[in-house]
mmCIF file of C-alpha atoms and ligand atoms in Angstrom:
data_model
loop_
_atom_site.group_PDB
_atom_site.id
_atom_site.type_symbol
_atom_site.label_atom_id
_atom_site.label_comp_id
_atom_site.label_asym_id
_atom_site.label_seq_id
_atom_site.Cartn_x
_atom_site.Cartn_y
_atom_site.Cartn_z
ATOM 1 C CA UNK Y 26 44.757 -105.216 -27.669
ATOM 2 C CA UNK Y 27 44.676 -108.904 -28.950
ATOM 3 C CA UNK Y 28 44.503 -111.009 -25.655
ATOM 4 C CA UNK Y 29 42.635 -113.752 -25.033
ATOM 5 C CA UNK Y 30 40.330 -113.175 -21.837
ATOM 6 C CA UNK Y 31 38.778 -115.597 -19.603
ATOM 7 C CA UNK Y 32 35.640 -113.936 -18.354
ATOM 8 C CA UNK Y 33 34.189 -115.824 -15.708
ATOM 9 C CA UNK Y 34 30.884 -115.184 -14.262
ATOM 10 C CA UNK Y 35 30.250 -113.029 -17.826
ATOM 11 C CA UNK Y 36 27.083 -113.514 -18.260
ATOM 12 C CA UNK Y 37 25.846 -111.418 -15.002
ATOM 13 C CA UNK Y 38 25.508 -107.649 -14.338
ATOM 14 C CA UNK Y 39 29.560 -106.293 -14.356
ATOM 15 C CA UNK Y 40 29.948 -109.487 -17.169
ATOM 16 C CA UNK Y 41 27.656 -108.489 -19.989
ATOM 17 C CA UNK Y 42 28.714 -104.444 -20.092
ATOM 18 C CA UNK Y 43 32.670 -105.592 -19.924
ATOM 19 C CA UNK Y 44 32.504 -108.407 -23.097
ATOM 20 C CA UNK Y 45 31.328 -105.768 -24.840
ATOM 21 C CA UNK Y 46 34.256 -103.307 -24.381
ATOM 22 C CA UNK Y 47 36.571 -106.116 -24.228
ATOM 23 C CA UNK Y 48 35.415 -107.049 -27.886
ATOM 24 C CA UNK Y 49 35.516 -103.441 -29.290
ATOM 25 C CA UNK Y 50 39.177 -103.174 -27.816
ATOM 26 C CA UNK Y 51 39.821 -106.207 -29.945
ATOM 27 C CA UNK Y 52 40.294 -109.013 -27.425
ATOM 28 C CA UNK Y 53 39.208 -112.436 -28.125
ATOM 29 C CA UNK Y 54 36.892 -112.845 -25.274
ATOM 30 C CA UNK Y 55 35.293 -116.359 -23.592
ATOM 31 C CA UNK Y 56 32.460 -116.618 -20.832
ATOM 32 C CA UNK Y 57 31.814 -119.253 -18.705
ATOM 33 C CA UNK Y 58 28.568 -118.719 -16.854
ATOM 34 C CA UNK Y 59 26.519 -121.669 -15.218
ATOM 35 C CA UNK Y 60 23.313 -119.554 -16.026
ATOM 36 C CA UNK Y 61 22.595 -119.331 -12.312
ATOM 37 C CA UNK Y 62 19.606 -117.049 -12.979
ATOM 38 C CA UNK Y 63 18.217 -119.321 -15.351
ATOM 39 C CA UNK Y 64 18.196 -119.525 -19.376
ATOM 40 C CA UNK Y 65 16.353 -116.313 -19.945
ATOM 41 C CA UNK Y 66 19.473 -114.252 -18.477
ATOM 42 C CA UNK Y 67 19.845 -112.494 -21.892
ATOM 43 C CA UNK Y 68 22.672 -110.615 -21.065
ATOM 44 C CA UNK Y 69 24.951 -112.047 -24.043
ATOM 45 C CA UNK Y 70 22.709 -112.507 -26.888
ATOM 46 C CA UNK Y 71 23.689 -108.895 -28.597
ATOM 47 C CA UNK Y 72 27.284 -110.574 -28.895
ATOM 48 C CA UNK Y 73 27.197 -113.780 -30.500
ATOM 49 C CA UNK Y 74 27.361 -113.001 -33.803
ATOM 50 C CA UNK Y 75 30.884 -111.397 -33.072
ATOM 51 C CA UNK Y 76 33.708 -114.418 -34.320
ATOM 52 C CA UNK Y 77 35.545 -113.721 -31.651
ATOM 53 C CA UNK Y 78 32.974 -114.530 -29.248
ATOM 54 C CA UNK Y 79 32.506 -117.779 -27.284
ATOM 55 C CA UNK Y 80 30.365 -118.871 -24.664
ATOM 56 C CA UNK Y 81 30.644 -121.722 -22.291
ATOM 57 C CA UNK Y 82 27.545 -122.959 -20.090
ATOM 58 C CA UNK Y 83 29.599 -124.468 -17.079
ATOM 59 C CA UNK Y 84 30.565 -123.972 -13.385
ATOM 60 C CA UNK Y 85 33.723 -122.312 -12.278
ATOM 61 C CA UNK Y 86 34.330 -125.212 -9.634
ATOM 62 C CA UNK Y 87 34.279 -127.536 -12.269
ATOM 63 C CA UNK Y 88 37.921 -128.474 -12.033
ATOM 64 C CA UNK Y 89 38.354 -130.328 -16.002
ATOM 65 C CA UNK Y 90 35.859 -127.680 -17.421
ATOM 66 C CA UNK Y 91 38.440 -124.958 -16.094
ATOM 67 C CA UNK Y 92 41.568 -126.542 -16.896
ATOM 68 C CA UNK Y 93 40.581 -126.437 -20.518
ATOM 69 C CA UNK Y 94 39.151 -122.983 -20.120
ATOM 70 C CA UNK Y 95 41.997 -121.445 -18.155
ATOM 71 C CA UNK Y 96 45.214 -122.624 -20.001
ATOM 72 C CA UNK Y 97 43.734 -120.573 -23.515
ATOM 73 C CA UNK Y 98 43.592 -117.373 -21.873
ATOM 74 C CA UNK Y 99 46.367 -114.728 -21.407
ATOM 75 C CA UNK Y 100 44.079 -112.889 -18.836
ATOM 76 C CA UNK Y 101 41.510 -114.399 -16.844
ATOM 77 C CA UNK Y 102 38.792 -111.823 -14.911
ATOM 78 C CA UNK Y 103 36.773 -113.457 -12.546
ATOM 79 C CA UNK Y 104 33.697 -112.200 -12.049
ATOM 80 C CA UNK Y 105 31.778 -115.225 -11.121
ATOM 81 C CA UNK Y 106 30.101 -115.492 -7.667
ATOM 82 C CA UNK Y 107 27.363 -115.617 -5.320
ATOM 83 C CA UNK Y 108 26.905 -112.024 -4.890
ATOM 84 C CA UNK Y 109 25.575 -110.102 -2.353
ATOM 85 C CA UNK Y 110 25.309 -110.833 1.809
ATOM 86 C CA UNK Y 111 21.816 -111.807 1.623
ATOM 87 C CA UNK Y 112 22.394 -114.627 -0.924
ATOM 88 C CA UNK Y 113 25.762 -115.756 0.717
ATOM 89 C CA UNK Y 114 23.712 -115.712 4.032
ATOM 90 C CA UNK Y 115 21.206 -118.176 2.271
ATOM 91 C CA UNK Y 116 23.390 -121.027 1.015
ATOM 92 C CA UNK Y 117 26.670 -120.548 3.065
ATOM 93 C CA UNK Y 118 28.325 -123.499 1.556
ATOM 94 C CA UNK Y 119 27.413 -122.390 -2.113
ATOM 95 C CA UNK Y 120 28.951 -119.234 -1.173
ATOM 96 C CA UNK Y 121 31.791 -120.384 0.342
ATOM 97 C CA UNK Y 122 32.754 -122.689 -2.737
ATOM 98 C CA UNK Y 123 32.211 -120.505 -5.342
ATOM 99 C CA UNK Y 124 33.520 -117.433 -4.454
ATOM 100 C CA UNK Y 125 36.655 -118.759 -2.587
ATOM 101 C CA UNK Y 126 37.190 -122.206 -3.695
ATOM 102 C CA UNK Y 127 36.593 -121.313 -7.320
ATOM 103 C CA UNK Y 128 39.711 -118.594 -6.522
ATOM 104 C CA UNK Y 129 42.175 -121.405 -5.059
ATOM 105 C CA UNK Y 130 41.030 -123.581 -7.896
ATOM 106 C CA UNK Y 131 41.948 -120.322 -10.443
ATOM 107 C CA UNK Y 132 45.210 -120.295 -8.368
ATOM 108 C CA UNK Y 133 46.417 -123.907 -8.765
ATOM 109 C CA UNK Y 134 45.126 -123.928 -12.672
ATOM 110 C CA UNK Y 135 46.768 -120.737 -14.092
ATOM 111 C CA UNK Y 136 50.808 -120.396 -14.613
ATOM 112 C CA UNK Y 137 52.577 -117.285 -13.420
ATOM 113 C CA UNK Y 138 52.576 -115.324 -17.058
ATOM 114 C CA UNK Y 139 48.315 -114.998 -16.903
ATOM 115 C CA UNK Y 140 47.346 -111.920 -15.356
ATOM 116 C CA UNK Y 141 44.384 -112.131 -13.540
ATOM 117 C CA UNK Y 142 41.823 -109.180 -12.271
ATOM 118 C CA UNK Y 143 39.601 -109.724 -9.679
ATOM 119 C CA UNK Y 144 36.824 -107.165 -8.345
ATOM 120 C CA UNK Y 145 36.386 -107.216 -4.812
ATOM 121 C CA UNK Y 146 33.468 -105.256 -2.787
ATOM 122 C CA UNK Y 147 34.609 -102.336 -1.090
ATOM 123 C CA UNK Y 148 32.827 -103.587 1.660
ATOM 124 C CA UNK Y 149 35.505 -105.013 2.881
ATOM 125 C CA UNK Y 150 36.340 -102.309 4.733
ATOM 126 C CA UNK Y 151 33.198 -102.861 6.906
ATOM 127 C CA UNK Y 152 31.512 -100.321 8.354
ATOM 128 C CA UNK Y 153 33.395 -97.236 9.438
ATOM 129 C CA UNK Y 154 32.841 -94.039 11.473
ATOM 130 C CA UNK Y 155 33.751 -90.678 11.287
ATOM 131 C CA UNK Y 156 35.047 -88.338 8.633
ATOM 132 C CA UNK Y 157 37.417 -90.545 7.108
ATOM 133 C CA UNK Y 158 37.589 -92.115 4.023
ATOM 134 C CA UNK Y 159 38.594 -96.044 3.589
ATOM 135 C CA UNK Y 160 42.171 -95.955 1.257
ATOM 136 C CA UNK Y 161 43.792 -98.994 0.349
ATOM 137 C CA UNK Y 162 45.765 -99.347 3.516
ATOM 138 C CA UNK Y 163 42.539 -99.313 5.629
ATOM 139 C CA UNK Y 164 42.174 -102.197 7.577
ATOM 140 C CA UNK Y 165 39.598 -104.474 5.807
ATOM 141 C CA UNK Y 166 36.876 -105.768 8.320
ATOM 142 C CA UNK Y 167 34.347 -107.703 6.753
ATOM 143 C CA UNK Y 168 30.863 -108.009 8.308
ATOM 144 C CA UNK Y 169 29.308 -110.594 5.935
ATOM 145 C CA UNK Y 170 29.603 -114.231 4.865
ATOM 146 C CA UNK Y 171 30.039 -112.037 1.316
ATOM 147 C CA UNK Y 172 32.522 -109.778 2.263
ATOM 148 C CA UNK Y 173 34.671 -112.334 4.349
ATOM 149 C CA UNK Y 174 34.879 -115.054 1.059
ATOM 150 C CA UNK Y 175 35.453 -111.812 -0.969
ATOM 151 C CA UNK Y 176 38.537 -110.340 1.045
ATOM 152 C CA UNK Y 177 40.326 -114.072 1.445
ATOM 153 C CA UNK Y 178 39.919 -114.505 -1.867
ATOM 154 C CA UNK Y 179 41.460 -111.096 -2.526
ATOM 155 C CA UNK Y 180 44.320 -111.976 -0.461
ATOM 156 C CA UNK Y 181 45.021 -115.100 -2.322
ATOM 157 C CA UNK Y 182 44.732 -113.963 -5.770
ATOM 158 C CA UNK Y 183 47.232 -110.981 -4.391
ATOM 159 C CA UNK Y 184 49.381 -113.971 -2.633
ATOM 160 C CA UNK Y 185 49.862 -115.466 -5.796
ATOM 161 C CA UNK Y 186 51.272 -112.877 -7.866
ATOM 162 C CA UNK Y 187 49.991 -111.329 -11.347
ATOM 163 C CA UNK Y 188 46.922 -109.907 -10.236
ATOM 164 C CA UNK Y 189 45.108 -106.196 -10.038
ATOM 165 C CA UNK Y 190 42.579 -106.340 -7.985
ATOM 166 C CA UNK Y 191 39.601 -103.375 -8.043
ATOM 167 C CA UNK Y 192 37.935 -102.648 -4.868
ATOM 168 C CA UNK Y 193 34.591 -101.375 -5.926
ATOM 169 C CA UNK Y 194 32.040 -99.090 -4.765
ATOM 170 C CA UNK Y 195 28.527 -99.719 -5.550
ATOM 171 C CA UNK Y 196 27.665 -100.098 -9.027
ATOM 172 C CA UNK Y 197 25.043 -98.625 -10.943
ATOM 173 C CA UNK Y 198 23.825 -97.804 -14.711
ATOM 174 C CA UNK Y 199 21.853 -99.762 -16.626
ATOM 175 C CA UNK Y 200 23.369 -103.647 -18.141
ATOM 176 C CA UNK Y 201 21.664 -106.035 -20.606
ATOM 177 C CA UNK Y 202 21.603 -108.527 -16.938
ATOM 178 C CA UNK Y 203 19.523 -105.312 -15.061
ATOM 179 C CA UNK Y 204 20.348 -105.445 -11.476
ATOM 180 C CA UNK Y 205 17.458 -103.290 -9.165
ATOM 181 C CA UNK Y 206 19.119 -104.305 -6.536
ATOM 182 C CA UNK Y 207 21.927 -102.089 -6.360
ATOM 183 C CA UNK Y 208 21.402 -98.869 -4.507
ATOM 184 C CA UNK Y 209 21.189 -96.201 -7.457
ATOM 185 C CA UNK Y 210 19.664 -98.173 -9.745
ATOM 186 C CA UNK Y 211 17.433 -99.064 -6.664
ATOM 187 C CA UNK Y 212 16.086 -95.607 -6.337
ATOM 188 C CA UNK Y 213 15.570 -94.409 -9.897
ATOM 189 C CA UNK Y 214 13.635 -97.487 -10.536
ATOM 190 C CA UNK Y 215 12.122 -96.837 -7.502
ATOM 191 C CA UNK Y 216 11.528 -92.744 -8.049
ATOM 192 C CA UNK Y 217 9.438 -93.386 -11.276
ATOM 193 C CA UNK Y 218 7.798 -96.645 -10.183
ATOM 194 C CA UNK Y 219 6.182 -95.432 -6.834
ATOM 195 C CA UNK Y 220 6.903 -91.715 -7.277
ATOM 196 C CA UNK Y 221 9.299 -91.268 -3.953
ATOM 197 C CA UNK Y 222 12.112 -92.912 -2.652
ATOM 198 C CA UNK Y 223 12.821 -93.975 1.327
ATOM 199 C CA UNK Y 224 16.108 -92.895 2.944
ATOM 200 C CA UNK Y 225 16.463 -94.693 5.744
ATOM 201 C CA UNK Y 226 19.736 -93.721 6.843
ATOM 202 C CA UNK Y 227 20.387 -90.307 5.734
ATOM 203 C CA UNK Y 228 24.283 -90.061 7.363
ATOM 204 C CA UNK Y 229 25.313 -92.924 5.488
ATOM 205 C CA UNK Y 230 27.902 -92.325 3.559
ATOM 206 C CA UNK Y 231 28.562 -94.672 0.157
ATOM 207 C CA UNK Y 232 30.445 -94.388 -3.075
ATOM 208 C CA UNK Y 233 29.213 -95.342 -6.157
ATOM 209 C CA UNK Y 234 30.807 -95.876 -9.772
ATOM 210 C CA UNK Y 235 29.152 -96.131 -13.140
ATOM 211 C CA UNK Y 236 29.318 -100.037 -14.297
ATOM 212 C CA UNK Y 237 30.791 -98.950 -18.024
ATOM 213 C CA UNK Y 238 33.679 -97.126 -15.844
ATOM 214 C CA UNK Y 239 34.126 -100.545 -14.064
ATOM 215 C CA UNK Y 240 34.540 -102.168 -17.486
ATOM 216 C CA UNK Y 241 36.747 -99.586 -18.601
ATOM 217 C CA UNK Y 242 39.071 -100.030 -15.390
ATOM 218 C CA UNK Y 243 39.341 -103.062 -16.061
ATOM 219 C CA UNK Y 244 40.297 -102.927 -19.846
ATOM 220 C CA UNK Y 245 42.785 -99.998 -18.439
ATOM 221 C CA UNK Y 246 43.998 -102.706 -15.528
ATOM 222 C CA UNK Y 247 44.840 -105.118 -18.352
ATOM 223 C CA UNK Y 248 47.237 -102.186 -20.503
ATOM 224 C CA UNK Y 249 48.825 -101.509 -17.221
ATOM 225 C CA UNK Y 250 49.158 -104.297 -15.854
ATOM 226 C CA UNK Y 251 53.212 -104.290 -15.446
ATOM 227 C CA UNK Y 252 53.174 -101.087 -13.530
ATOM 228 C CA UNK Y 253 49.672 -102.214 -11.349
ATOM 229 C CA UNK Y 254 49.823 -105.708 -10.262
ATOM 230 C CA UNK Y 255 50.542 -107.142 -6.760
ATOM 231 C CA UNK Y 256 48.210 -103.884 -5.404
ATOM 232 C CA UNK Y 257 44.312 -103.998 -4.530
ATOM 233 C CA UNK Y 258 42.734 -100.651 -5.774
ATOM 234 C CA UNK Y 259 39.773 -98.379 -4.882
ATOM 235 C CA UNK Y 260 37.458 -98.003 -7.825
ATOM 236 C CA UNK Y 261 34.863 -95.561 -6.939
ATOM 237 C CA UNK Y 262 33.702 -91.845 -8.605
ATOM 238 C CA UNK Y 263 33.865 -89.004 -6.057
ATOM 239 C CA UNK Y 264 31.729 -87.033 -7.829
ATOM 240 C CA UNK Y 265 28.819 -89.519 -7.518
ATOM 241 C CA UNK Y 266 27.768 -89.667 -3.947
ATOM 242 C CA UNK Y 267 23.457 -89.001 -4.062
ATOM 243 C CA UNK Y 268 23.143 -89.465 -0.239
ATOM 244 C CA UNK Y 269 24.083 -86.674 2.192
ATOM 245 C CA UNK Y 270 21.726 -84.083 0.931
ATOM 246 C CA UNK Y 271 22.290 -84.205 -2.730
ATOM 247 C CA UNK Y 272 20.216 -86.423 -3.997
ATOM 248 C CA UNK Y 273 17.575 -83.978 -5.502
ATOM 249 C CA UNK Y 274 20.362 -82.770 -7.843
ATOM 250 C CA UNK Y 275 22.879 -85.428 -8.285
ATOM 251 C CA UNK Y 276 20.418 -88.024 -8.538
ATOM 252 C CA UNK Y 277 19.143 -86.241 -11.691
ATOM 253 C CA UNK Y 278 22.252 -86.734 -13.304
ATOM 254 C CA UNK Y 279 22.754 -90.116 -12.757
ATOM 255 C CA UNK Y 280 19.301 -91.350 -13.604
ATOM 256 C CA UNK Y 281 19.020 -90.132 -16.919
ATOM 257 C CA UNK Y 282 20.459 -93.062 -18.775
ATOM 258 C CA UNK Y 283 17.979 -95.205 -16.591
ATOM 259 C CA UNK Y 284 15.039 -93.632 -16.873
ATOM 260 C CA UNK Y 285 15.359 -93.330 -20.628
ATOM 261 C CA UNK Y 286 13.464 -96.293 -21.941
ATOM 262 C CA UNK Y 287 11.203 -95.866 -19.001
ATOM 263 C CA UNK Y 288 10.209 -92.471 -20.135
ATOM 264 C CA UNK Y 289 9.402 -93.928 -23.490
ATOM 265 C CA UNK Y 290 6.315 -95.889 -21.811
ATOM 266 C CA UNK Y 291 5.960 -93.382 -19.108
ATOM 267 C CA UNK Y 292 5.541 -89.822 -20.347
ATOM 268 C CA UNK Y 293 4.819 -87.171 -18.364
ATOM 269 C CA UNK Y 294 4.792 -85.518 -14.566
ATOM 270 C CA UNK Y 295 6.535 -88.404 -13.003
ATOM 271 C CA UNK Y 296 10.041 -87.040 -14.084
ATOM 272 C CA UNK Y 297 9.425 -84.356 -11.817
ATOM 273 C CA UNK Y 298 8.956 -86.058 -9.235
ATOM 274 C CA UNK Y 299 12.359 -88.000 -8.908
ATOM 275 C CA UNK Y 300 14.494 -88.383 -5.890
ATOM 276 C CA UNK Y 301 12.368 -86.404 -4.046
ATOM 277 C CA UNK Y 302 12.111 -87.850 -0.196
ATOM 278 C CA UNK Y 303 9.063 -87.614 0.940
ATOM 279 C CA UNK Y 304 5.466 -88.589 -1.116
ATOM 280 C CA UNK Y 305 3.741 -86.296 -2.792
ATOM 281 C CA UNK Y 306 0.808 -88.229 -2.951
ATOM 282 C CA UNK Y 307 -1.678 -89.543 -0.959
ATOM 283 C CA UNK Y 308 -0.890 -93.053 -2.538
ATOM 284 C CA UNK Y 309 2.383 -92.523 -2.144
ATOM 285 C CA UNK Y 310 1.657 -91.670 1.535
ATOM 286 C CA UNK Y 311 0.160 -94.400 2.240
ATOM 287 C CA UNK Y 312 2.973 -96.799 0.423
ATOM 288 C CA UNK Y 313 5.145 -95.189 2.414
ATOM 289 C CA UNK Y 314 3.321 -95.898 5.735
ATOM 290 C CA UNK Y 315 3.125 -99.316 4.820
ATOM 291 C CA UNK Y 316 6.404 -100.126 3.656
ATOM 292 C CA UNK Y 317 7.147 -98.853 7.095
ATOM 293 C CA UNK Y 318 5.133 -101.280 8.547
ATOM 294 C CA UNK Y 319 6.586 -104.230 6.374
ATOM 295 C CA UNK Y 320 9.831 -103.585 6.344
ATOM 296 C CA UNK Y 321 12.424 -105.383 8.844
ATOM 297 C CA UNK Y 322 13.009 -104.196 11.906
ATOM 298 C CA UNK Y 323 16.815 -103.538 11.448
ATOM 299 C CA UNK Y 324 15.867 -101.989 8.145
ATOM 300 C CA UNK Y 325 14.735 -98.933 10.511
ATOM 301 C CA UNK Y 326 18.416 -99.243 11.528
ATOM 302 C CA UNK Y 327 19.676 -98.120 8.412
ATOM 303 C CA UNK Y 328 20.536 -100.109 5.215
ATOM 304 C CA UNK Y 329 21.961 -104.207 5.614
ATOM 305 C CA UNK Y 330 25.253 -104.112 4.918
ATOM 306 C CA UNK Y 331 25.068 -106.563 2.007
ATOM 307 C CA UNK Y 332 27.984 -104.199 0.363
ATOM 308 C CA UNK Y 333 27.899 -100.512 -0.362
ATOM 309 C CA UNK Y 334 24.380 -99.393 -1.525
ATOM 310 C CA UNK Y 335 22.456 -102.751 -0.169
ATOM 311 C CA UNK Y 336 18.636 -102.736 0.375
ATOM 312 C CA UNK Y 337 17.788 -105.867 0.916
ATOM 313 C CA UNK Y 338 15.114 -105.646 3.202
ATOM 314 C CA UNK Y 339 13.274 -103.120 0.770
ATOM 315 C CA UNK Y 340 13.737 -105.167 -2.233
ATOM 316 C CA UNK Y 341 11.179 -107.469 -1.079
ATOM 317 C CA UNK Y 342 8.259 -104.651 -1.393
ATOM 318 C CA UNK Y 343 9.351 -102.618 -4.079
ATOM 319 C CA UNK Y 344 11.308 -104.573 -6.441
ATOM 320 C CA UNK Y 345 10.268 -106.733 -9.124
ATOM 321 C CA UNK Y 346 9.158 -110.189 -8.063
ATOM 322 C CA UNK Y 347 12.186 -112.163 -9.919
ATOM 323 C CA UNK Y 348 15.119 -110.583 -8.827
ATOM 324 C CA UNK Y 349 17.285 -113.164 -7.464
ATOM 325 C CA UNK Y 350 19.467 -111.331 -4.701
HETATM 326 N N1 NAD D 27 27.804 -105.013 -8.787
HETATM 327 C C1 NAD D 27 28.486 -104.475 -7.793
HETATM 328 O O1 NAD D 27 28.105 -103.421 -7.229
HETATM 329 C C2 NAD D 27 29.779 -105.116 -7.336
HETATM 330 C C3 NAD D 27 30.558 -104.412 -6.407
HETATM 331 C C4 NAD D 27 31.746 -104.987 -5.975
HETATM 332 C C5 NAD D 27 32.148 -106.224 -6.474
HETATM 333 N N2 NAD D 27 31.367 -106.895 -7.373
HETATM 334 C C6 NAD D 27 31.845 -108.184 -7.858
HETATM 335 O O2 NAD D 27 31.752 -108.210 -9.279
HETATM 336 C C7 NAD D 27 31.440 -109.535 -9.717
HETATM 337 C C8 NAD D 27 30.230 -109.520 -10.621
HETATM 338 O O3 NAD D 27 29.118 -108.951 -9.923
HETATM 339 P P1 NAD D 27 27.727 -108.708 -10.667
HETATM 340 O O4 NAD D 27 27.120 -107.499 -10.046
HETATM 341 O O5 NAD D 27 27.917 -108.751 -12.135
HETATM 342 O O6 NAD D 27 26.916 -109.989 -10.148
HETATM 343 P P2 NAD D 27 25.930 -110.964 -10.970
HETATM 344 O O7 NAD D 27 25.247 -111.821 -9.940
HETATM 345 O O8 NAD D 27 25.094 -110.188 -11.907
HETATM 346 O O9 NAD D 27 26.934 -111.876 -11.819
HETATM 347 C C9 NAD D 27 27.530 -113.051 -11.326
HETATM 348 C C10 NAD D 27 27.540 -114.082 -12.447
HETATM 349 O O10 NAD D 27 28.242 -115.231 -11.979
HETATM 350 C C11 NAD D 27 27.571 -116.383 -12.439
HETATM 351 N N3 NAD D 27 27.885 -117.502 -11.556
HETATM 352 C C12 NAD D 27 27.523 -117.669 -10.255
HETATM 353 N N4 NAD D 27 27.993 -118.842 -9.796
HETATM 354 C C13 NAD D 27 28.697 -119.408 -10.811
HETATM 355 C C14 NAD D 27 29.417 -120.629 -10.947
HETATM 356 N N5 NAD D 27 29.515 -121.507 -9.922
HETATM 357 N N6 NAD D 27 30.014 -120.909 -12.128
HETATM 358 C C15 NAD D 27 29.899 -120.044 -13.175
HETATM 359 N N7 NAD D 27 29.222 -118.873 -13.113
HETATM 360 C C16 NAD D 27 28.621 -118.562 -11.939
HETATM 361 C C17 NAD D 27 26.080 -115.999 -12.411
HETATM 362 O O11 NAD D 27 25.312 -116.822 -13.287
HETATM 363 C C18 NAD D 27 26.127 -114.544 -12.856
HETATM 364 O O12 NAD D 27 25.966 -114.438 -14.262
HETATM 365 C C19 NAD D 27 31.254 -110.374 -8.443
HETATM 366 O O13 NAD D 27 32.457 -111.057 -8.191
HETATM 367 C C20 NAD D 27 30.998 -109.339 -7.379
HETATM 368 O O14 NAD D 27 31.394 -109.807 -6.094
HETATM 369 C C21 NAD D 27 30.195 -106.353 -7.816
#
């Protein structure tokens, strides 16, 4: 594979796993990132000594910036956004332009030959009851600021012919940009930090998908593309689904890869301890009585629906002070 790709937005948690394969596949690959979580995102360091490598420090609304950018690349993937309900729900207009004007900007920029891929969150499909599970043709329903800029903007991209887009469920694994805030990264961090994990809605039903599978889809979206565009697809792995029960088992799978450099510092009886649901000590008792105390109100609810796997309301306690969304 020799294509140039646009990867907008690279430089974030999806961005820095997918250069990576993108450059062992062979593609000449480009980021433009406008650093939104400041200069010590690191996320891209491990690839610039690659030549075909190159990094651009600039905003996807920047009309000039992207002409340039854009009419270089064979395939553009556009990962750049403000992600998450809770950080849409905090600058609306931010939102609004970036992930949806950006898209209509990508739209009037690119000619009809450059594929583009697009994730969108399958939380577009809102929040559903029942036994069933969401398929493509499920009516999307968005409940957020997020989800709504994130469906149009499917729909346009889809409108304009070219395009795969990947409806994903929650990501999780580990990524040189570490998101905590995602659900199963959530609760491994939060398993060997505090030495339990809260369910708060133990129904729920979610799907998750590992974030190098997300990179590969995408890589496999690009071979494909002739026989995929013009469709949205569900990305999600049905073997990975923690909640309902499982968690004591399937979440031991899944964390290994995280808790691996953890374990290097941390030794010892707290590996036993994972996904279990209720505290085994009397410290972690009494965390858990006050985080019930602290946390919102709707949290008690179940989880916000920021997108599959959200816990807002919890990251405020029991994640690490600079996580951004
Ligand atoms: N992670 C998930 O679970 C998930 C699920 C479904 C869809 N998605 C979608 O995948 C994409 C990437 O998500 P992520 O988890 O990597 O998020 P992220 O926040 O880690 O990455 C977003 C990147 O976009 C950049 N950015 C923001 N505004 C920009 C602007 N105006 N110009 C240039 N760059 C800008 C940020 O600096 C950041 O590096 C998003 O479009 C998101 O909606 C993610």
């Amino acid at each position: 594979m020799a294509d140039r790709v646009l990867v907008t937005g690279g430089l974030g948690y999806l961005g820095s796993v997918l250069c990576e394969h993108l450059l062992d596949a062979g593609c000449h690959v480009k980021v433009v990132d406008n650093l939104m979580y400041g200069t010590g995102q690191q996320g891209l360091f491990h690839l610039c000594a690659r030549p075909t490598f190159d990094f651009v420090k600039g905003d996807v609304r920047d009309e000039s910036l992207m002409k340039t950018l854009v009419k270089d690349a064979d395939v553009i993937i556009h990962l750049a956004a403000i992600v998450g309900a809770s950080a849409c729900d905090r600058d609306p207009s931010l939102a609004t332009t970036v992930n949806l004007d950006s898209v209509r900007l990508l739209n009037r920029l690119r000619s009809p030959a450059q594929l583009v891929i697009y994730p969108n969150t399958n939380s577009g499909y809102g929040a559903t009851t029942g036994a069933n599970f969401c398929t493509e043709e499920s009516p999307l329903q968005p409940i957020s600021l997020y989800g709504r800029t994130k469906v149009e903007a499917e729909q346009r991209l889809l409108d304009s012919g070219n395009v795969v887009t990947l409806r994903l469920a929650t990501v999780f694994g580990m990524s040189p940009r570490m998101r905590l805030d995602l659900l199963v990264n959530h609760f491994v961090y939060t398993a060997f930090t505090e030495g339990y994990i809260v369910i708060f809605e133990k129904d729920f039903k979610r799907n998750y998908v590992h974030v190098r599978d997300v990179a590969d889809c995408m890589l496999y979206s690009m071979a494909n593309a002739p026989r995929m565009i013009g469709k949205p697809y569900n990305v999600g792995l049905d073997a990975a689904q923690p909640l309902e029960g499982r968690a004591g088992h399937e979440g031991q799978g899944i964390c290994t890869e995280l808790l691996r450099p953890l374990r290097r510092d941390r030794p010892g009886p707290r590996q036993a301890q994972l996904c279990r649901l209720q505290p085994t000590t009397a410290r972690g008792r009494l965390r858990g009585q006050a985080l019930a105390r602290l946390r919102h109100p709707g949290a008690a609810q179940g989880l916000s629906h920021d997108g599959p796997g959200s816990v807002q309301e919890r990251r405020v306690i029991l994640t690490p002070k600079e996580e951004k969304d």
